Amino acid sequence: MTKHVCPRCGSTNVEWIIPQNWSKWECRDCSYTGPIIDADDDLIAEIKADWEENKEKYIEEEYARAEQMASGEDERLDEEMEIAEEDELSDEELDKKLEELDL
Ligand SMILES: [Zn+2]
């Protein structure tokens, strides 16, 4: 039996925050966001042990990553993904959409 767990701290206290995006999960215990993994009890124990041991290092890494995202280097920001989707519309559809937005 596997469970959905946070790949960082091994918690099963995870929530799917954006239904349209399978890779967006949030961990209630360590505030990790991103794709989660399926793990069995052995793996969960391993992740938890690793997390307890390297917690500070991981939090530091996360912080550095967040800073990088804030500076716009991450191409997978949701906003940019939406723009990419709009690019697939025809000019006519795009015009219509812009009209709707310009209330
Ligand atoms: Zn977690």
mmCIF file of N, CA and C and ligand atoms in Angstrom:
data_model
loop_
_atom_site.group_PDB
_atom_site.id
_atom_site.type_symbol
_atom_site.label_atom_id
_atom_site.label_comp_id
_atom_site.label_asym_id
_atom_site.label_seq_id
_atom_site.Cartn_x
_atom_site.Cartn_y
_atom_site.Cartn_z
ATOM 1 N N MET A 1 0.847 -1.226 0.000
ATOM 2 C CA MET A 1 0.000 0.000 0.000
ATOM 3 C C MET A 1 0.871 1.259 0.000
ATOM 4 N N THR A 2 0.645 2.131 -0.952
ATOM 5 C CA THR A 2 1.364 3.394 -0.941
ATOM 6 C C THR A 2 0.419 4.529 -0.574
ATOM 7 N N LYS A 3 1.023 5.611 -0.102
ATOM 8 C CA LYS A 3 0.249 6.804 0.262
ATOM 9 C C LYS A 3 0.851 8.017 -0.441
ATOM 10 N N HIS A 4 0.025 9.041 -0.567
ATOM 11 C CA HIS A 4 0.544 10.315 -1.054
ATOM 12 C C HIS A 4 1.321 10.955 0.083
ATOM 13 N N VAL A 5 2.572 11.225 -0.138
ATOM 14 C CA VAL A 5 3.336 11.880 0.926
ATOM 15 C C VAL A 5 4.174 13.029 0.388
ATOM 16 N N CYS A 6 4.497 13.924 1.310
ATOM 17 C CA CYS A 6 5.399 15.020 1.013
ATOM 18 C C CYS A 6 6.800 14.441 0.775
ATOM 19 N N PRO A 7 7.420 14.733 -0.382
ATOM 20 C CA PRO A 7 8.746 14.173 -0.649
ATOM 21 C C PRO A 7 9.816 14.785 0.237
ATOM 22 N N ARG A 8 9.499 15.851 0.917
ATOM 23 C CA ARG A 8 10.486 16.524 1.741
ATOM 24 C C ARG A 8 10.495 16.010 3.171
ATOM 25 N N CYS A 9 9.324 16.005 3.814
ATOM 26 C CA CYS A 9 9.315 15.618 5.224
ATOM 27 C C CYS A 9 8.609 14.286 5.473
ATOM 28 N N GLY A 10 8.008 13.709 4.421
ATOM 29 C CA GLY A 10 7.385 12.404 4.583
ATOM 30 C C GLY A 10 5.996 12.445 5.204
ATOM 31 N N SER A 11 5.454 13.641 5.375
ATOM 32 C CA SER A 11 4.136 13.766 5.980
ATOM 33 C C SER A 11 3.048 13.343 4.996
ATOM 34 N N THR A 12 1.981 12.726 5.526
ATOM 35 C CA THR A 12 0.826 12.401 4.688
ATOM 36 C C THR A 12 -0.212 13.522 4.775
ATOM 37 N N ASN A 13 0.144 14.553 5.492
ATOM 38 C CA ASN A 13 -0.746 15.697 5.661
ATOM 39 C C ASN A 13 -0.589 16.662 4.477
ATOM 40 N N VAL A 14 -0.878 16.147 3.267
ATOM 41 C CA VAL A 14 -0.698 16.939 2.061
ATOM 42 C C VAL A 14 -2.041 17.219 1.402
ATOM 43 N N GLU A 15 -2.096 18.339 0.711
ATOM 44 C CA GLU A 15 -3.349 18.740 0.088
ATOM 45 C C GLU A 15 -3.113 19.174 -1.354
ATOM 46 N N TRP A 16 -4.033 18.765 -2.229
ATOM 47 C CA TRP A 16 -3.951 19.122 -3.640
ATOM 48 C C TRP A 16 -4.565 20.512 -3.780
ATOM 49 N N ILE A 17 -3.741 21.533 -4.007
ATOM 50 C CA ILE A 17 -4.262 22.897 -3.930
ATOM 51 C C ILE A 17 -4.811 23.439 -5.240
ATOM 52 N N ILE A 18 -4.315 22.925 -6.378
ATOM 53 C CA ILE A 18 -4.826 23.403 -7.665
ATOM 54 C C ILE A 18 -5.279 22.224 -8.515
ATOM 55 N N PRO A 19 -6.597 21.999 -8.587
ATOM 56 C CA PRO A 19 -7.113 20.813 -9.287
ATOM 57 C C PRO A 19 -6.670 20.721 -10.753
ATOM 58 N N GLN A 20 -6.442 21.857 -11.408
ATOM 59 C CA GLN A 20 -6.027 21.834 -12.800
ATOM 60 C C GLN A 20 -4.565 21.449 -12.951
ATOM 61 N N ASN A 21 -3.853 21.485 -11.874
ATOM 62 C CA ASN A 21 -2.417 21.244 -11.952
ATOM 63 C C ASN A 21 -2.034 20.129 -10.977
ATOM 64 N N TRP A 22 -1.825 18.923 -11.526
ATOM 65 C CA TRP A 22 -1.561 17.760 -10.667
ATOM 66 C C TRP A 22 -0.300 17.925 -9.847
ATOM 67 N N SER A 23 0.603 18.788 -10.304
ATOM 68 C CA SER A 23 1.898 18.878 -9.632
ATOM 69 C C SER A 23 1.904 19.873 -8.477
ATOM 70 N N LYS A 24 0.749 20.514 -8.228
ATOM 71 C CA LYS A 24 0.712 21.501 -7.145
ATOM 72 C C LYS A 24 0.063 20.953 -5.899
ATOM 73 N N TRP A 25 0.892 20.472 -5.002
ATOM 74 C CA TRP A 25 0.408 20.002 -3.717
ATOM 75 C C TRP A 25 1.043 20.860 -2.635
ATOM 76 N N GLU A 26 0.392 20.880 -1.495
ATOM 77 C CA GLU A 26 0.954 21.622 -0.387
ATOM 78 C C GLU A 26 1.034 20.719 0.828
ATOM 79 N N CYS A 27 2.162 20.797 1.514
ATOM 80 C CA CYS A 27 2.329 20.022 2.736
ATOM 81 C C CYS A 27 1.989 20.901 3.925
ATOM 82 N N ARG A 28 1.078 20.396 4.764
ATOM 83 C CA ARG A 28 0.646 21.172 5.929
ATOM 84 C C ARG A 28 1.709 21.196 7.030
ATOM 85 N N ASP A 29 2.633 20.284 6.959
ATOM 86 C CA ASP A 29 3.608 20.184 8.042
ATOM 87 C C ASP A 29 4.870 21.003 7.803
ATOM 88 N N CYS A 30 5.365 21.026 6.548
ATOM 89 C CA CYS A 30 6.620 21.735 6.334
ATOM 90 C C CYS A 30 6.463 22.854 5.312
ATOM 91 N N SER A 31 5.218 23.080 4.853
ATOM 92 C CA SER A 31 4.877 24.123 3.882
ATOM 93 C C SER A 31 5.555 23.944 2.530
ATOM 94 N N TYR A 32 5.943 22.708 2.227
ATOM 95 C CA TYR A 32 6.438 22.381 0.890
ATOM 96 C C TYR A 32 5.310 22.531 -0.115
ATOM 97 N N THR A 33 5.607 23.059 -1.295
ATOM 98 C CA THR A 33 4.625 23.017 -2.382
ATOM 99 C C THR A 33 5.284 22.455 -3.621
ATOM 100 N N GLY A 34 4.543 21.658 -4.375
ATOM 101 C CA GLY A 34 5.078 21.044 -5.578
ATOM 102 C C GLY A 34 4.542 19.638 -5.724
ATOM 103 N N PRO A 35 5.142 18.881 -6.617
ATOM 104 C CA PRO A 35 4.660 17.518 -6.807
ATOM 105 C C PRO A 35 4.929 16.651 -5.589
ATOM 106 N N ILE A 36 4.007 15.766 -5.269
ATOM 107 C CA ILE A 36 4.239 14.851 -4.161
ATOM 108 C C ILE A 36 4.524 13.459 -4.727
ATOM 109 N N ILE A 37 4.831 12.556 -3.854
ATOM 110 C CA ILE A 37 5.163 11.215 -4.309
ATOM 111 C C ILE A 37 4.284 10.167 -3.644
ATOM 112 N N ASP A 38 4.232 8.995 -4.239
ATOM 113 C CA ASP A 38 3.581 7.845 -3.622
ATOM 114 C C ASP A 38 4.658 7.033 -2.918
ATOM 115 N N ALA A 39 4.440 6.768 -1.653
ATOM 116 C CA ALA A 39 5.465 6.022 -0.925
ATOM 117 C C ALA A 39 4.823 5.004 0.001
ATOM 118 N N ASP A 40 5.525 3.900 0.222
ATOM 119 C CA ASP A 40 5.040 2.936 1.214
ATOM 120 C C ASP A 40 5.654 3.276 2.579
ATOM 121 N N ASP A 41 5.273 2.517 3.588
ATOM 122 C CA ASP A 41 5.690 2.860 4.952
ATOM 123 C C ASP A 41 7.207 2.909 5.118
ATOM 124 N N ASP A 42 7.911 1.993 4.445
ATOM 125 C CA ASP A 42 9.369 1.979 4.550
ATOM 126 C C ASP A 42 9.974 3.266 4.025
ATOM 127 N N LEU A 43 9.506 3.653 2.839
ATOM 128 C CA LEU A 43 10.042 4.869 2.226
ATOM 129 C C LEU A 43 9.689 6.100 3.054
ATOM 130 N N ILE A 44 8.452 6.110 3.565
ATOM 131 C CA ILE A 44 8.028 7.236 4.404
ATOM 132 C C ILE A 44 8.948 7.380 5.616
ATOM 133 N N ALA A 45 9.271 6.254 6.236
ATOM 134 C CA ALA A 45 10.163 6.282 7.403
ATOM 135 C C ALA A 45 11.534 6.825 7.011
ATOM 136 N N GLU A 46 11.982 6.435 5.819
ATOM 137 C CA GLU A 46 13.282 6.885 5.336
ATOM 138 C C GLU A 46 13.281 8.405 5.105
ATOM 139 N N ILE A 47 12.232 8.876 4.438
ATOM 140 C CA ILE A 47 12.129 10.319 4.165
ATOM 141 C C ILE A 47 12.065 11.112 5.465
ATOM 142 N N LYS A 48 11.273 10.595 6.408
ATOM 143 C CA LYS A 48 11.134 11.288 7.696
ATOM 144 C C LYS A 48 12.471 11.371 8.424
ATOM 145 N N ALA A 49 13.214 10.291 8.407
ATOM 146 C CA ALA A 49 14.514 10.269 9.073
ATOM 147 C C ALA A 49 15.464 11.261 8.407
ATOM 148 N N ASP A 50 15.445 11.255 7.079
ATOM 149 C CA ASP A 50 16.302 12.158 6.317
ATOM 150 C C ASP A 50 15.928 13.613 6.588
ATOM 151 N N TRP A 51 14.640 13.866 6.663
ATOM 152 C CA TRP A 51 14.146 15.223 6.916
ATOM 153 C C TRP A 51 14.579 15.712 8.297
ATOM 154 N N GLU A 52 14.428 14.848 9.282
ATOM 155 C CA GLU A 52 14.828 15.230 10.641
ATOM 156 C C GLU A 52 16.316 15.567 10.698
ATOM 157 N N GLU A 53 17.093 14.812 9.919
ATOM 158 C CA GLU A 53 18.532 14.994 9.946
ATOM 159 C C GLU A 53 18.966 16.249 9.175
ATOM 160 N N ASN A 54 18.298 16.510 8.065
ATOM 161 C CA ASN A 54 18.768 17.581 7.171
ATOM 162 C C ASN A 54 17.801 18.757 7.047
ATOM 163 N N LYS A 55 16.860 18.824 7.965
ATOM 164 C CA LYS A 55 15.822 19.848 7.941
ATOM 165 C C LYS A 55 16.338 21.253 7.602
ATOM 166 N N GLU A 56 17.350 21.660 8.355
ATOM 167 C CA GLU A 56 17.835 23.039 8.183
ATOM 168 C C GLU A 56 18.400 23.279 6.798
ATOM 169 N N LYS A 57 19.111 22.283 6.302
ATOM 170 C CA LYS A 57 19.696 22.391 4.962
ATOM 171 C C LYS A 57 18.586 22.521 3.913
ATOM 172 N N TYR A 58 17.546 21.702 4.052
ATOM 173 C CA TYR A 58 16.453 21.723 3.082
ATOM 174 C C TYR A 58 15.716 23.060 3.116
ATOM 175 N N ILE A 59 15.503 23.575 4.323
ATOM 176 C CA ILE A 59 14.802 24.848 4.445
ATOM 177 C C ILE A 59 15.621 25.966 3.795
ATOM 178 N N GLU A 60 16.920 25.883 3.970
ATOM 179 C CA GLU A 60 17.812 26.852 3.338
ATOM 180 C C GLU A 60 17.719 26.788 1.810
ATOM 181 N N GLU A 61 17.724 25.576 1.303
ATOM 182 C CA GLU A 61 17.620 25.376 -0.146
ATOM 183 C C GLU A 61 16.305 25.914 -0.681
ATOM 184 N N GLU A 62 15.255 25.627 0.069
ATOM 185 C CA GLU A 62 13.926 26.083 -0.318
ATOM 186 C C GLU A 62 13.890 27.612 -0.382
ATOM 187 N N TYR A 63 14.526 28.220 0.585
ATOM 188 C CA TYR A 63 14.573 29.671 0.670
ATOM 189 C C TYR A 63 15.307 30.238 -0.554
ATOM 190 N N ALA A 64 16.415 29.622 -0.911
ATOM 191 C CA ALA A 64 17.184 30.064 -2.069
ATOM 192 C C ALA A 64 16.362 29.914 -3.339
ATOM 193 N N ARG A 65 15.597 28.826 -3.419
ATOM 194 C CA ARG A 65 14.777 28.580 -4.598
ATOM 195 C C ARG A 65 13.666 29.618 -4.703
ATOM 196 N N ALA A 66 13.074 29.942 -3.564
ATOM 197 C CA ALA A 66 12.010 30.938 -3.544
ATOM 198 C C ALA A 66 12.530 32.294 -4.016
ATOM 199 N N GLU A 67 13.735 32.607 -3.603
ATOM 200 C CA GLU A 67 14.338 33.874 -4.031
ATOM 201 C C GLU A 67 14.574 33.887 -5.529
ATOM 202 N N GLN A 68 15.001 32.759 -6.045
ATOM 203 C CA GLN A 68 15.243 32.636 -7.478
ATOM 204 C C GLN A 68 13.934 32.800 -8.252
ATOM 205 N N MET A 69 12.863 32.198 -7.728
ATOM 206 C CA MET A 69 11.566 32.313 -8.383
ATOM 207 C C MET A 69 11.101 33.757 -8.373
ATOM 208 N N ALA A 70 11.329 34.430 -7.260
ATOM 209 C CA ALA A 70 10.915 35.822 -7.128
ATOM 210 C C ALA A 70 11.635 36.700 -8.143
ATOM 211 N N SER A 71 12.832 36.318 -8.514
ATOM 212 C CA SER A 71 13.563 37.111 -9.487
ATOM 213 C C SER A 71 13.204 36.705 -10.921
ATOM 214 N N GLY A 72 12.196 35.837 -11.060
ATOM 215 C CA GLY A 72 11.644 35.542 -12.375
ATOM 216 C C GLY A 72 12.412 34.524 -13.198
ATOM 217 N N GLU A 73 13.220 33.725 -12.552
ATOM 218 C CA GLU A 73 13.987 32.764 -13.322
ATOM 219 C C GLU A 73 13.280 31.433 -13.508
ATOM 220 N N ASP A 74 12.245 31.227 -12.766
ATOM 221 C CA ASP A 74 11.514 29.967 -12.910
ATOM 222 C C ASP A 74 10.456 30.112 -14.005
ATOM 223 N N GLU A 75 10.583 29.315 -15.035
ATOM 224 C CA GLU A 75 9.668 29.434 -16.167
ATOM 225 C C GLU A 75 8.340 28.741 -15.933
ATOM 226 N N ARG A 76 8.233 28.044 -14.818
ATOM 227 C CA ARG A 76 7.006 27.300 -14.593
ATOM 228 C C ARG A 76 6.040 28.027 -13.672
ATOM 229 N N LEU A 77 6.148 29.324 -13.578
ATOM 230 C CA LEU A 77 5.196 30.091 -12.784
ATOM 231 C C LEU A 77 3.809 29.973 -13.411
ATOM 232 N N ASP A 78 2.814 29.919 -12.565
ATOM 233 C CA ASP A 78 1.446 29.744 -13.064
ATOM 234 C C ASP A 78 1.040 30.842 -14.031
ATOM 235 N N GLU A 79 1.423 32.031 -13.721
ATOM 236 C CA GLU A 79 1.061 33.162 -14.564
ATOM 237 C C GLU A 79 1.566 32.963 -15.993
ATOM 238 N N GLU A 80 2.786 32.538 -16.090
ATOM 239 C CA GLU A 80 3.376 32.335 -17.408
ATOM 240 C C GLU A 80 2.726 31.178 -18.137
ATOM 241 N N MET A 81 2.301 30.182 -17.397
ATOM 242 C CA MET A 81 1.632 29.054 -18.015
ATOM 243 C C MET A 81 0.311 29.484 -18.631
ATOM 244 N N GLU A 82 -0.376 30.377 -17.957
ATOM 245 C CA GLU A 82 -1.643 30.868 -18.502
ATOM 246 C C GLU A 82 -1.426 31.642 -19.785
ATOM 247 N N ILE A 83 -0.411 32.452 -19.803
ATOM 248 C CA ILE A 83 -0.101 33.219 -21.002
ATOM 249 C C ILE A 83 0.227 32.265 -22.164
ATOM 250 N N ALA A 84 0.960 31.230 -21.863
ATOM 251 C CA ALA A 84 1.305 30.255 -22.890
ATOM 252 C C ALA A 84 0.052 29.620 -23.469
ATOM 253 N N GLU A 85 -0.940 29.371 -22.614
ATOM 254 C CA GLU A 85 -2.180 28.779 -23.102
ATOM 255 C C GLU A 85 -2.926 29.746 -24.018
ATOM 256 N N GLU A 86 -2.914 31.000 -23.656
ATOM 257 C CA GLU A 86 -3.620 31.979 -24.486
ATOM 258 C C GLU A 86 -2.992 32.112 -25.863
ATOM 259 N N ASP A 87 -1.720 31.857 -25.939
ATOM 260 C CA ASP A 87 -1.052 31.943 -27.229
ATOM 261 C C ASP A 87 -1.623 30.969 -28.247
ATOM 262 N N GLU A 88 -2.271 29.928 -27.756
ATOM 263 C CA GLU A 88 -2.813 28.935 -28.674
ATOM 264 C C GLU A 88 -4.152 29.364 -29.268
ATOM 265 N N LEU A 89 -4.709 30.437 -28.773
ATOM 266 C CA LEU A 89 -5.968 30.942 -29.330
ATOM 267 C C LEU A 89 -5.716 31.624 -30.672
ATOM 268 N N SER A 90 -6.733 31.606 -31.543
ATOM 269 C CA SER A 90 -6.612 32.350 -32.786
ATOM 270 C C SER A 90 -6.726 33.846 -32.479
ATOM 271 N N ASP A 91 -6.358 34.676 -33.431
ATOM 272 C CA ASP A 91 -6.424 36.124 -33.209
ATOM 273 C C ASP A 91 -7.842 36.558 -32.846
ATOM 274 N N GLU A 92 -8.806 35.938 -33.556
ATOM 275 C CA GLU A 92 -10.195 36.296 -33.327
ATOM 276 C C GLU A 92 -10.610 35.972 -31.890
ATOM 277 N N GLU A 93 -10.266 34.786 -31.465
ATOM 278 C CA GLU A 93 -10.611 34.377 -30.111
ATOM 279 C C GLU A 93 -9.919 35.258 -29.077
ATOM 280 N N LEU A 94 -8.719 35.616 -29.406
ATOM 281 C CA LEU A 94 -7.941 36.452 -28.499
ATOM 282 C C LEU A 94 -8.583 37.831 -28.368
ATOM 283 N N ASP A 95 -9.011 38.384 -29.501
ATOM 284 C CA ASP A 95 -9.698 39.676 -29.491
ATOM 285 C C ASP A 95 -10.936 39.619 -28.613
ATOM 286 N N LYS A 96 -11.697 38.545 -28.803
ATOM 287 C CA LYS A 96 -12.917 38.370 -28.034
ATOM 288 C C LYS A 96 -12.599 38.326 -26.540
ATOM 289 N N LYS A 97 -11.581 37.599 -26.231
ATOM 290 C CA LYS A 97 -11.186 37.456 -24.839
ATOM 291 C C LYS A 97 -10.755 38.798 -24.236
ATOM 292 N N LEU A 98 -10.030 39.550 -25.015
ATOM 293 C CA LEU A 98 -9.576 40.859 -24.547
ATOM 294 C C LEU A 98 -10.767 41.786 -24.341
ATOM 295 N N GLU A 99 -11.745 41.713 -25.244
ATOM 296 C CA GLU A 99 -12.958 42.529 -25.099
ATOM 297 C C GLU A 99 -13.663 42.188 -23.793
ATOM 298 N N GLU A 100 -13.773 40.894 -23.528
ATOM 299 C CA GLU A 100 -14.427 40.456 -22.298
ATOM 300 C C GLU A 100 -13.714 40.978 -21.059
ATOM 301 N N LEU A 101 -12.405 40.980 -21.145
ATOM 302 C CA LEU A 101 -11.622 41.415 -19.994
ATOM 303 C C LEU A 101 -11.741 42.913 -19.767
ATOM 304 N N ASP A 102 -11.926 43.650 -20.855
ATOM 305 C CA ASP A 102 -11.963 45.108 -20.786
ATOM 306 C C ASP A 102 -13.374 45.588 -20.491
ATOM 307 N N LEU A 103 -13.844 45.329 -19.299
ATOM 308 C CA LEU A 103 -15.236 45.664 -18.965
ATOM 309 C C LEU A 103 -15.443 47.141 -18.667
HETATM 310 ZN ZN ZN B 1 6.281 18.241 4.152
#
